[in-house]
């Protein structure tokens, strides 16, 4: 696998598999170059001193919010936008 | 009102601003938005009206519910005219990343409207009926098109408006805001849209505010900070001159101007993109050709079907961001990229917090350039698109409120003045923006 801040075709193919994205051979070639350039530009974050700094997952403090665990009625059809269905089930491709 | 749909269709013919237009005028309730037409960016769900987020993978998706912000507008008597065009999933700065119509800048049809809320800003500029646009920003998607189209764009504090019904790009960065012809318009729409929502646990639990109350307030004694990092050497000198003149204008109205520094501005671009792409790659995992949107014949295994649908339904930019975002979160890379970017974000937030101890608002140019030509954009590499966001990503990362107001033109193309304030201080940016607008 490629080192820190590098991306090669092998790593790219692995990433497309993991994220379930079919790319053409031409896209794979082109993306390898483009992503390499982008990652090079992102190196900038390495210049910032962050020892002992907490990561900010959100821009401000969030507090958890609670509600009653009570069921609520809704009136829309979950299958309304599905094309692959059978009875009251979504239908999907076979597992393997 | 009856004529509005015909007018909307004509504007769409000329400028490519809509992905969908309502068939008939429908309003319910009455209130602050009576006789006002409201357009909705196409990544915000509208009951019974197609919502694509600018992507082929959601073509044909008709939500069975309204986003909370849309419901609130309907409740105040607004007519929801249609869905405005955008970059796919808000991935873009020029509104060219979409298989649907690319909007044309009203000041020059060979130029971009800016993105990702390009359709919203364009329609706002050209509409000849009372209209305010619901738009959305993750890294600058309200400010940029507002600046390029010469209209007003208001991005509220993160958590001010509910994101229920928004097709997520990045959950810690997305904010629903508004674009209008005037500061009064955006202040009104934000007042209607903001407030707690039981469906979005990240909405800040703060008292409701009528932001129109800040219109007309004097800026006498207001402290305006000018960050040196936002006037880099690469900035178009004409833009720098126009924006500095605008800041002088605020001084003439009684404000005091101070130089400030936001030292982590440079690193904020990389920090923003790594975080946004990481969050986007998980959010886009839900699009797989099953419950809604693009479907293909059910052939092959799960992996083969998902990969084929996603390969077909996503445009290039979406694919690049999914790949980079997945990379940033991968075991072995996560600390160096994702967590590092989040630590840099803390530094960026600290920069703003420190600055706001000494000033009320920050003032800077919204964009480093005026609207580029489509043929210039076609020749740009992806990284060249990203660096255009250099002046908007930091305040978006910090989740602070900001407003872009028109402050002049370069060769006939609009320039935006960007005013920013601390969390929950929309009142200050509205006050400053309105005072400036009225004085022009």
Tab-separated table of N, CA and C in Angstrom, chain A residues 1-7 11-24 26-28 30-31 33-67 72-85 90-96, chain B residues 60-64 158 171-172 198-199 201-202 204-205 264 266-267 269-271 273-275 277 279 289-293 295-308 310-311 314 316 318-320 322-324 326-327 330 333-334 336-347 349-350 353 381-383 386 397-399 423:
chain	number	residue	atom	x	y	z
A	1	UNK	N	0.847	-1.207	0.000
A	1	UNK	CA	0.000	0.000	0.000
A	1	UNK	C	0.876	1.248	0.000
A	2	UNK	N	0.366	2.341	-0.500
A	2	UNK	CA	1.124	3.600	-0.590
A	2	UNK	C	1.376	4.161	0.799
A	3	UNK	N	2.410	4.970	0.928
A	3	UNK	CA	2.750	5.581	2.215
A	3	UNK	C	1.873	6.780	2.525
A	4	UNK	N	2.166	7.412	3.625
A	4	UNK	CA	1.475	8.602	4.093
A	4	UNK	C	1.392	9.658	2.998
A	5	UNK	N	0.238	10.241	2.768
A	5	UNK	CA	0.032	11.290	1.764
A	5	UNK	C	0.223	10.816	0.324
A	6	UNK	N	0.234	9.498	0.057
A	6	UNK	CA	0.352	9.035	-1.327
A	6	UNK	C	-0.809	8.128	-1.664
A	7	UNK	N	-1.204	8.159	-2.901
A	7	UNK	CA	-2.287	7.273	-3.337
A	7	UNK	C	-1.886	6.677	-4.677
A	11	UNK	N	-4.235	1.174	-4.228
A	11	UNK	CA	-5.005	1.697	-3.103
A	11	UNK	C	-6.354	2.218	-3.599
A	12	UNK	N	-6.338	2.868	-4.752
A	12	UNK	CA	-7.566	3.406	-5.324
A	12	UNK	C	-8.569	2.286	-5.623
A	13	UNK	N	-8.073	1.191	-6.185
A	13	UNK	CA	-8.962	0.052	-6.483
A	13	UNK	C	-9.556	-0.514	-5.195
A	14	UNK	N	-8.749	-0.565	-4.155
A	14	UNK	CA	-9.238	-1.045	-2.852
A	14	UNK	C	-10.343	-0.116	-2.330
A	15	UNK	N	-10.119	1.201	-2.456
A	15	UNK	CA	-11.104	2.173	-1.971
A	15	UNK	C	-12.423	2.072	-2.735
A	16	UNK	N	-12.346	1.823	-4.050
A	16	UNK	CA	-13.590	1.716	-4.815
A	16	UNK	C	-14.346	0.460	-4.423
A	17	UNK	N	-13.626	-0.580	-4.067
A	17	UNK	CA	-14.282	-1.805	-3.637
A	17	UNK	C	-14.997	-1.574	-2.307
A	18	UNK	N	-14.281	-0.978	-1.373
A	18	UNK	CA	-14.814	-0.728	-0.033
A	18	UNK	C	-16.009	0.236	-0.063
A	19	UNK	N	-15.987	1.211	-0.962
A	19	UNK	CA	-17.093	2.177	-1.016
A	19	UNK	C	-18.114	1.822	-2.095
A	20	UNK	N	-17.981	0.622	-2.672
A	20	UNK	CA	-18.937	0.149	-3.674
A	20	UNK	C	-19.182	1.162	-4.776
A	21	UNK	N	-18.107	1.468	-5.493
A	21	UNK	CA	-18.169	2.428	-6.589
A	21	UNK	C	-17.499	1.819	-7.803
A	22	UNK	N	-18.263	1.616	-8.884
A	22	UNK	CA	-17.655	1.038	-10.081
A	22	UNK	C	-17.047	2.154	-10.904
A	23	UNK	N	-15.731	2.118	-11.111
A	23	UNK	CA	-15.072	3.115	-11.951
A	23	UNK	C	-14.582	2.459	-13.231
A	24	UNK	N	-14.612	3.203	-14.336
A	24	UNK	CA	-14.045	2.683	-15.581
A	24	UNK	C	-12.518	2.722	-15.473
A	26	UNK	N	-10.494	4.153	-17.435
A	26	UNK	CA	-10.089	5.533	-17.719
A	26	UNK	C	-10.229	6.396	-16.459
A	27	UNK	N	-11.345	6.221	-15.724
A	27	UNK	CA	-11.557	6.971	-14.486
A	27	UNK	C	-10.487	6.617	-13.455
A	28	UNK	N	-10.152	5.330	-13.366
A	28	UNK	CA	-9.130	4.893	-12.410
A	28	UNK	C	-7.802	5.595	-12.677
A	30	UNK	N	-7.258	8.445	-14.377
A	30	UNK	CA	-7.372	9.891	-14.195
A	30	UNK	C	-7.464	10.247	-12.720
A	31	UNK	N	-8.252	9.474	-11.977
A	31	UNK	CA	-8.429	9.762	-10.560
A	31	UNK	C	-7.121	9.595	-9.785
A	33	UNK	N	-4.128	10.286	-10.644
A	33	UNK	CA	-3.372	11.536	-10.771
A	33	UNK	C	-4.023	12.686	-10.002
A	34	UNK	N	-5.341	12.849	-10.187
A	34	UNK	CA	-6.027	13.977	-9.550
A	34	UNK	C	-5.960	13.880	-8.030
A	35	UNK	N	-6.188	12.682	-7.496
A	35	UNK	CA	-6.198	12.501	-6.053
A	35	UNK	C	-4.808	12.709	-5.461
A	36	UNK	N	-3.795	12.355	-6.216
A	36	UNK	CA	-2.418	12.566	-5.769
A	36	UNK	C	-2.170	14.062	-5.574
A	37	UNK	N	-2.600	14.858	-6.539
A	37	UNK	CA	-2.420	16.313	-6.473
A	37	UNK	C	-3.204	16.898	-5.292
A	38	UNK	N	-4.438	16.411	-5.106
A	38	UNK	CA	-5.284	16.929	-4.028
A	38	UNK	C	-4.654	16.617	-2.668
A	39	UNK	N	-4.214	15.381	-2.494
A	39	UNK	CA	-3.617	14.999	-1.212
A	39	UNK	C	-2.350	15.806	-0.928
A	40	UNK	N	-1.587	16.085	-1.969
A	40	UNK	CA	-0.379	16.901	-1.822
A	40	UNK	C	-0.745	18.273	-1.254
A	41	UNK	N	-1.831	18.837	-1.751
A	41	UNK	CA	-2.287	20.142	-1.272
A	41	UNK	C	-2.773	20.058	0.172
A	42	UNK	N	-3.346	18.938	0.566
A	42	UNK	CA	-3.885	18.786	1.920
A	42	UNK	C	-2.792	18.594	2.968
A	43	UNK	N	-1.560	18.366	2.509
A	43	UNK	CA	-0.433	18.215	3.430
A	43	UNK	C	-0.329	19.384	4.393
A	44	UNK	N	-0.893	20.523	3.998
A	44	UNK	CA	-0.842	21.738	4.805
A	44	UNK	C	-1.199	21.505	6.264
A	45	UNK	N	-2.098	20.545	6.536
A	45	UNK	CA	-2.496	20.346	7.927
A	45	UNK	C	-1.344	19.828	8.790
A	46	UNK	N	-0.375	19.193	8.175
A	46	UNK	CA	0.783	18.700	8.928
A	46	UNK	C	1.585	19.836	9.548
A	47	UNK	N	1.481	21.051	8.947
A	47	UNK	CA	2.244	22.199	9.448
A	47	UNK	C	1.680	22.735	10.762
A	48	UNK	N	0.439	22.369	11.099
A	48	UNK	CA	-0.204	22.964	12.268
A	48	UNK	C	0.135	22.187	13.532
A	49	UNK	N	0.564	22.896	14.542
A	49	UNK	CA	0.891	22.315	15.838
A	49	UNK	C	-0.410	21.947	16.553
A	50	UNK	N	-0.600	20.645	16.828
A	50	UNK	CA	-1.870	20.252	17.477
A	50	UNK	C	-1.663	19.294	18.650
A	51	UNK	N	-0.483	19.304	19.242
A	51	UNK	CA	-0.261	18.425	20.408
A	51	UNK	C	-1.172	18.850	21.546
A	52	UNK	N	-1.884	17.887	22.104
A	52	UNK	CA	-2.754	18.184	23.240
A	52	UNK	C	-4.046	18.883	22.850
A	53	UNK	N	-4.286	19.075	21.546
A	53	UNK	CA	-5.527	19.747	21.116
A	53	UNK	C	-6.611	18.698	20.893
A	54	UNK	N	-7.773	18.935	21.453
A	54	UNK	CA	-8.893	18.011	21.285
A	54	UNK	C	-9.499	18.168	19.885
A	55	UNK	N	-9.924	17.074	19.255
A	55	UNK	CA	-10.595	17.206	17.952
A	55	UNK	C	-11.998	17.788	18.131
A	56	UNK	N	-12.424	18.657	17.221
A	56	UNK	CA	-13.783	19.220	17.276
A	56	UNK	C	-14.665	18.498	16.271
A	57	UNK	N	-15.462	17.551	16.758
A	57	UNK	CA	-16.370	16.830	15.864
A	57	UNK	C	-17.533	17.723	15.441
A	58	UNK	N	-17.809	18.737	16.231
A	58	UNK	CA	-18.855	19.706	15.911
A	58	UNK	C	-18.320	21.100	16.163
A	59	UNK	N	-18.934	22.125	15.558
A	59	UNK	CA	-18.431	23.483	15.752
A	59	UNK	C	-18.673	24.038	17.154
A	60	UNK	N	-19.656	23.464	17.861
A	60	UNK	CA	-19.894	23.928	19.225
A	60	UNK	C	-20.345	22.752	20.065
A	61	UNK	N	-20.361	22.934	21.364
A	61	UNK	CA	-20.784	21.879	22.287
A	61	UNK	C	-22.223	21.449	22.005
A	62	UNK	N	-22.433	20.159	21.844
A	62	UNK	CA	-23.801	19.680	21.678
A	62	UNK	C	-24.177	18.872	22.903
A	63	UNK	N	-25.406	19.007	23.338
A	63	UNK	CA	-25.884	18.208	24.467
A	63	UNK	C	-26.898	17.199	23.938
A	64	UNK	N	-26.887	16.020	24.516
A	64	UNK	CA	-27.837	15.006	24.069
A	64	UNK	C	-29.261	15.425	24.417
A	65	UNK	N	-30.178	15.026	23.556
A	65	UNK	CA	-31.570	15.441	23.724
A	65	UNK	C	-32.431	14.201	23.898
A	66	UNK	N	-33.350	14.211	24.830
A	66	UNK	CA	-34.177	13.034	25.119
A	66	UNK	C	-35.646	13.289	24.835
A	67	UNK	N	-36.344	12.220	24.478
A	67	UNK	CA	-37.795	12.311	24.347
A	67	UNK	C	-38.402	11.028	24.915
A	72	UNK	N	-45.217	6.694	17.472
A	72	UNK	CA	-46.047	7.749	16.886
A	72	UNK	C	-46.541	7.270	15.528
A	73	UNK	N	-47.770	7.573	15.179
A	73	UNK	CA	-48.305	7.149	13.886
A	73	UNK	C	-47.759	8.024	12.763
A	74	UNK	N	-47.471	7.368	11.601
A	74	UNK	CA	-47.172	8.157	10.426
A	74	UNK	C	-47.986	7.612	9.269
A	75	UNK	N	-48.186	8.451	8.245
A	75	UNK	CA	-49.182	8.072	7.240
A	75	UNK	C	-48.620	7.988	5.824
A	76	UNK	N	-47.315	7.920	5.667
A	76	UNK	CA	-46.801	7.838	4.302
A	76	UNK	C	-46.325	6.426	4.008
A	77	UNK	N	-46.226	6.093	2.729
A	77	UNK	CA	-45.907	4.729	2.320
A	77	UNK	C	-44.397	4.578	2.099
A	78	UNK	N	-43.737	3.775	2.924
A	78	UNK	CA	-42.289	3.605	2.772
A	78	UNK	C	-41.909	2.994	1.426
A	79	UNK	N	-42.839	2.275	0.806
A	79	UNK	CA	-42.555	1.638	-0.482
A	79	UNK	C	-42.878	2.562	-1.656
A	80	UNK	N	-43.335	3.780	-1.357
A	80	UNK	CA	-43.806	4.705	-2.381
A	80	UNK	C	-42.795	5.051	-3.466
A	81	UNK	N	-41.505	5.054	-3.137
A	81	UNK	CA	-40.485	5.407	-4.124
A	81	UNK	C	-39.667	4.207	-4.587
A	82	UNK	N	-40.035	3.017	-4.129
A	82	UNK	CA	-39.253	1.826	-4.463
A	82	UNK	C	-39.773	1.203	-5.762
A	83	UNK	N	-38.847	0.802	-6.644
A	83	UNK	CA	-39.247	0.100	-7.867
A	83	UNK	C	-39.143	-1.412	-7.683
A	84	UNK	N	-38.179	-1.825	-6.848
A	84	UNK	CA	-38.006	-3.260	-6.612
A	84	UNK	C	-38.722	-3.608	-5.309
A	85	UNK	N	-39.870	-4.210	-5.404
A	85	UNK	CA	-40.611	-4.593	-4.205
A	85	UNK	C	-41.481	-5.791	-4.484
A	90	UNK	N	-39.247	-4.557	0.543
A	90	UNK	CA	-38.289	-4.096	-0.458
A	90	UNK	C	-37.601	-5.337	-1.001
A	91	UNK	N	-37.295	-5.327	-2.291
A	91	UNK	CA	-36.578	-6.463	-2.851
A	91	UNK	C	-35.180	-5.998	-3.229
A	92	UNK	N	-34.184	-6.848	-2.893
A	92	UNK	CA	-32.813	-6.494	-3.209
A	92	UNK	C	-32.123	-7.594	-3.978
A	93	UNK	N	-30.876	-7.331	-4.394
A	93	UNK	CA	-30.119	-8.364	-5.109
A	93	UNK	C	-29.729	-9.500	-4.157
A	94	UNK	N	-29.292	-10.636	-4.715
A	94	UNK	CA	-28.902	-11.754	-3.861
A	94	UNK	C	-27.638	-11.368	-3.075
A	95	UNK	N	-27.458	-12.056	-1.964
A	95	UNK	CA	-26.384	-11.682	-1.048
A	95	UNK	C	-25.001	-11.939	-1.653
A	96	UNK	N	-24.843	-13.089	-2.324
A	96	UNK	CA	-23.497	-13.383	-2.859
A	96	UNK	C	-23.577	-13.635	-4.367
B	60	UNK	N	-36.192	11.402	-9.881
B	60	UNK	CA	-37.481	10.737	-9.715
B	60	UNK	C	-37.896	10.537	-8.267
B	61	UNK	N	-37.031	10.883	-7.313
B	61	UNK	CA	-37.388	10.719	-5.903
B	61	UNK	C	-38.382	11.806	-5.519
B	62	UNK	N	-39.550	11.386	-5.047
B	62	UNK	CA	-40.563	12.343	-4.607
B	62	UNK	C	-40.773	12.139	-3.106
B	63	UNK	N	-40.304	13.049	-2.274
B	63	UNK	CA	-40.421	12.860	-0.823
B	63	UNK	C	-41.875	12.857	-0.372
B	64	UNK	N	-42.223	12.007	0.600
B	64	UNK	CA	-43.569	12.003	1.151
B	64	UNK	C	-43.730	12.991	2.298
B	158	UNK	N	-24.459	27.375	12.927
B	158	UNK	CA	-24.747	25.950	12.855
B	158	UNK	C	-25.726	25.599	13.968
B	171	UNK	N	-22.719	16.342	8.187
B	171	UNK	CA	-23.602	16.673	9.305
B	171	UNK	C	-23.090	17.737	10.255
B	172	UNK	N	-21.770	17.897	10.380
B	172	UNK	CA	-21.265	18.894	11.327
B	172	UNK	C	-21.023	20.246	10.648
B	198	UNK	N	-38.117	18.783	17.046
B	198	UNK	CA	-37.923	17.498	17.720
B	198	UNK	C	-37.269	16.465	16.800
B	199	UNK	N	-37.277	16.717	15.494
B	199	UNK	CA	-36.675	15.768	14.557
B	199	UNK	C	-35.186	16.004	14.316
B	201	UNK	N	-31.848	16.716	16.578
B	201	UNK	CA	-31.295	16.897	17.916
B	201	UNK	C	-30.110	17.857	17.929
B	202	UNK	N	-29.629	18.319	16.757
B	202	UNK	CA	-28.501	19.244	16.766
B	202	UNK	C	-28.949	20.706	16.697
B	204	UNK	N	-29.904	24.085	18.112
B	204	UNK	CA	-29.569	24.711	19.389
B	204	UNK	C	-30.840	25.127	20.114
B	205	UNK	N	-30.861	24.814	21.394
B	205	UNK	CA	-32.050	25.161	22.174
B	205	UNK	C	-31.894	26.578	22.724
B	264	UNK	N	-4.744	30.464	11.481
B	264	UNK	CA	-4.913	29.124	10.896
B	264	UNK	C	-5.757	29.128	9.632
B	266	UNK	N	-4.848	29.460	6.511
B	266	UNK	CA	-4.238	28.667	5.439
B	266	UNK	C	-4.599	27.192	5.548
B	267	UNK	N	-4.492	26.632	6.752
B	267	UNK	CA	-4.740	25.199	6.937
B	267	UNK	C	-6.223	24.877	6.950
B	269	UNK	N	-8.511	25.239	4.751
B	269	UNK	CA	-9.021	24.657	3.500
B	269	UNK	C	-8.881	23.137	3.529
B	270	UNK	N	-7.679	22.653	3.834
B	270	UNK	CA	-7.450	21.205	3.882
B	270	UNK	C	-8.273	20.573	4.994
B	271	UNK	N	-8.327	21.225	6.140
B	271	UNK	CA	-9.092	20.705	7.271
B	271	UNK	C	-10.559	20.547	6.884
B	273	UNK	N	-11.937	20.308	3.821
B	273	UNK	CA	-12.200	19.292	2.792
B	273	UNK	C	-12.067	17.873	3.335
B	274	UNK	N	-11.089	17.636	4.195
B	274	UNK	CA	-10.934	16.287	4.750
B	274	UNK	C	-12.156	15.921	5.592
B	275	UNK	N	-12.577	16.832	6.470
B	275	UNK	CA	-13.736	16.557	7.333
B	275	UNK	C	-14.997	16.392	6.488
B	277	UNK	N	-15.384	15.646	3.298
B	277	UNK	CA	-15.387	14.441	2.459
B	277	UNK	C	-15.564	13.185	3.301
B	279	UNK	N	-17.233	12.915	6.140
B	279	UNK	CA	-18.650	12.833	6.508
B	279	UNK	C	-19.510	12.497	5.294
B	289	UNK	N	-29.534	2.212	-4.927
B	289	UNK	CA	-30.462	1.686	-5.921
B	289	UNK	C	-31.560	0.814	-5.360
B	290	UNK	N	-31.912	1.004	-4.117
B	290	UNK	CA	-33.012	0.222	-3.550
B	290	UNK	C	-34.219	1.093	-3.210
B	291	UNK	N	-34.350	1.603	-2.061
B	291	UNK	CA	-35.617	2.170	-1.612
B	291	UNK	C	-36.099	3.412	-2.359
B	292	UNK	N	-35.226	4.122	-3.042
B	292	UNK	CA	-35.636	5.344	-3.742
B	292	UNK	C	-34.579	5.701	-4.781
B	293	UNK	N	-34.942	6.597	-5.678
B	293	UNK	CA	-33.971	7.095	-6.650
B	293	UNK	C	-33.710	6.136	-7.789
B	295	UNK	N	-32.862	3.171	-9.994
B	295	UNK	CA	-32.890	1.721	-9.867
B	295	UNK	C	-32.354	1.131	-11.181
B	296	UNK	N	-31.687	-0.002	-11.095
B	296	UNK	CA	-31.261	-0.730	-12.292
B	296	UNK	C	-31.863	-2.133	-12.192
B	297	UNK	N	-31.837	-2.909	-13.296
B	297	UNK	CA	-32.344	-4.291	-13.189
B	297	UNK	C	-31.579	-5.049	-12.098
B	298	UNK	N	-32.313	-5.837	-11.310
B	298	UNK	CA	-31.708	-6.557	-10.191
B	298	UNK	C	-30.875	-7.734	-10.679
B	299	UNK	N	-29.615	-7.455	-10.996
B	299	UNK	CA	-28.713	-8.508	-11.472
B	299	UNK	C	-27.453	-8.495	-10.648
B	300	UNK	N	-26.893	-9.682	-10.418
B	300	UNK	CA	-25.624	-9.752	-9.689
B	300	UNK	C	-25.829	-9.759	-8.196
B	301	UNK	N	-24.718	-9.787	-7.472
B	301	UNK	CA	-24.761	-9.800	-6.014
B	301	UNK	C	-24.985	-8.378	-5.496
B	302	UNK	N	-25.166	-8.268	-4.176
B	302	UNK	CA	-25.325	-6.956	-3.547
B	302	UNK	C	-24.202	-6.015	-3.986
B	303	UNK	N	-22.963	-6.475	-3.799
B	303	UNK	CA	-21.805	-5.640	-4.116
B	303	UNK	C	-21.805	-5.214	-5.573
B	304	UNK	N	-22.109	-6.176	-6.461
B	304	UNK	CA	-22.092	-5.853	-7.899
B	304	UNK	C	-23.202	-4.863	-8.227
B	305	UNK	N	-24.412	-5.067	-7.686
B	305	UNK	CA	-25.535	-4.177	-7.959
B	305	UNK	C	-25.268	-2.782	-7.407
B	306	UNK	N	-24.856	-2.703	-6.149
B	306	UNK	CA	-24.589	-1.393	-5.533
B	306	UNK	C	-23.529	-0.637	-6.333
B	307	UNK	N	-22.439	-1.328	-6.663
B	307	UNK	CA	-21.328	-0.670	-7.359
B	307	UNK	C	-21.755	-0.154	-8.729
B	308	UNK	N	-22.601	-0.938	-9.387
B	308	UNK	CA	-23.057	-0.540	-10.722
B	308	UNK	C	-23.971	0.685	-10.643
B	310	UNK	N	-24.196	2.917	-8.208
B	310	UNK	CA	-23.461	4.084	-7.726
B	310	UNK	C	-22.491	4.585	-8.793
B	311	UNK	N	-21.926	3.669	-9.543
B	311	UNK	CA	-21.038	4.073	-10.639
B	311	UNK	C	-21.797	4.865	-11.691
B	314	UNK	N	-23.712	8.473	-9.708
B	314	UNK	CA	-22.917	9.576	-9.170
B	314	UNK	C	-22.077	10.204	-10.269
B	316	UNK	N	-18.662	12.551	-11.428
B	316	UNK	CA	-17.241	12.456	-11.072
B	316	UNK	C	-16.870	13.048	-9.738
B	318	UNK	N	-18.655	13.591	-7.099
B	318	UNK	CA	-19.176	12.780	-5.993
B	318	UNK	C	-18.281	11.559	-5.774
B	319	UNK	N	-17.870	10.936	-6.865
B	319	UNK	CA	-17.011	9.757	-6.743
B	319	UNK	C	-15.671	10.129	-6.106
B	320	UNK	N	-15.078	11.248	-6.545
B	320	UNK	CA	-13.792	11.671	-5.971
B	320	UNK	C	-13.924	11.871	-4.473
B	322	UNK	N	-16.197	10.672	-2.367
B	322	UNK	CA	-16.459	9.430	-1.638
B	322	UNK	C	-15.132	8.688	-1.432
B	323	UNK	N	-14.322	8.624	-2.466
B	323	UNK	CA	-13.046	7.910	-2.375
B	323	UNK	C	-12.117	8.590	-1.373
B	324	UNK	N	-11.970	9.899	-1.470
B	324	UNK	CA	-11.083	10.619	-0.545
B	324	UNK	C	-11.605	10.543	0.882
B	326	UNK	N	-13.444	8.157	2.205
B	326	UNK	CA	-13.245	6.787	2.692
B	326	UNK	C	-11.786	6.605	3.095
B	327	UNK	N	-10.886	7.145	2.285
B	327	UNK	CA	-9.452	7.090	2.545
B	327	UNK	C	-9.118	7.751	3.878
B	330	UNK	N	-9.992	5.567	6.833
B	330	UNK	CA	-9.496	4.192	6.863
B	330	UNK	C	-8.559	3.939	8.020
B	333	UNK	N	-4.947	5.393	8.421
B	333	UNK	CA	-4.865	6.756	7.897
B	333	UNK	C	-5.689	7.730	8.732
B	334	UNK	N	-6.618	7.177	9.519
B	334	UNK	CA	-7.598	7.988	10.233
B	334	UNK	C	-6.955	9.038	11.148
B	336	UNK	N	-3.913	10.369	10.961
B	336	UNK	CA	-3.144	11.363	10.202
B	336	UNK	C	-4.043	12.325	9.448
B	337	UNK	N	-5.201	11.869	9.009
B	337	UNK	CA	-6.067	12.729	8.204
B	337	UNK	C	-7.254	13.240	9.010
B	338	UNK	N	-8.208	12.357	9.276
B	338	UNK	CA	-9.484	12.772	9.853
B	338	UNK	C	-9.301	13.419	11.217
B	339	UNK	N	-8.624	12.748	12.130
B	339	UNK	CA	-8.459	13.298	13.477
B	339	UNK	C	-7.577	14.534	13.472
B	340	UNK	N	-6.544	14.532	12.628
B	340	UNK	CA	-5.679	15.714	12.518
B	340	UNK	C	-6.493	16.905	12.033
B	341	UNK	N	-7.322	16.688	11.014
B	341	UNK	CA	-8.163	17.761	10.471
B	341	UNK	C	-9.104	18.304	11.548
B	342	UNK	N	-9.618	17.420	12.392
B	342	UNK	CA	-10.524	17.848	13.463
B	342	UNK	C	-9.785	18.654	14.532
B	343	UNK	N	-8.498	18.363	14.720
B	343	UNK	CA	-7.706	19.146	15.674
B	343	UNK	C	-7.405	20.524	15.097
B	344	UNK	N	-7.148	20.559	13.789
B	344	UNK	CA	-6.917	21.855	13.122
B	344	UNK	C	-8.192	22.689	13.210
B	345	UNK	N	-9.334	22.008	13.094
B	345	UNK	CA	-10.625	22.705	13.221
B	345	UNK	C	-10.723	23.399	14.574
B	346	UNK	N	-10.269	22.733	15.633
B	346	UNK	CA	-10.292	23.339	16.964
B	346	UNK	C	-9.475	24.629	16.963
B	347	UNK	N	-8.324	24.585	16.304
B	347	UNK	CA	-7.460	25.782	16.207
B	347	UNK	C	-8.186	26.908	15.478
B	349	UNK	N	-11.446	27.342	15.242
B	349	UNK	CA	-12.505	27.846	16.123
B	349	UNK	C	-11.910	28.780	17.180
B	350	UNK	N	-10.742	28.393	17.717
B	350	UNK	CA	-10.054	29.229	18.708
B	350	UNK	C	-9.660	30.570	18.114
B	353	UNK	N	-12.763	32.698	18.142
B	353	UNK	CA	-13.155	33.021	19.513
B	353	UNK	C	-12.281	34.157	20.055
B	381	UNK	N	-8.360	22.002	-12.885
B	381	UNK	CA	-8.266	20.710	-12.199
B	381	UNK	C	-9.113	20.799	-10.925
B	382	UNK	N	-9.524	19.641	-10.370
B	382	UNK	CA	-10.341	19.675	-9.156
B	382	UNK	C	-9.748	20.548	-8.047
B	383	UNK	N	-8.436	20.458	-7.822
B	383	UNK	CA	-7.833	21.222	-6.728
B	383	UNK	C	-8.012	22.731	-6.928
B	386	UNK	N	-11.283	23.692	-5.531
B	386	UNK	CA	-11.309	23.703	-4.073
B	386	UNK	C	-10.708	24.986	-3.500
B	397	UNK	N	-16.446	26.155	8.902
B	397	UNK	CA	-15.906	25.126	9.805
B	397	UNK	C	-16.261	25.451	11.251
B	398	UNK	N	-16.198	26.771	11.565
B	398	UNK	CA	-16.451	27.207	12.931
B	398	UNK	C	-17.942	27.322	13.230
B	399	UNK	N	-18.771	27.230	12.192
B	399	UNK	CA	-20.216	27.279	12.402
B	399	UNK	C	-20.731	28.639	12.825
B	423	UNK	N	-20.856	32.908	17.309
B	423	UNK	CA	-22.030	32.033	17.391
B	423	UNK	C	-23.238	32.767	17.954
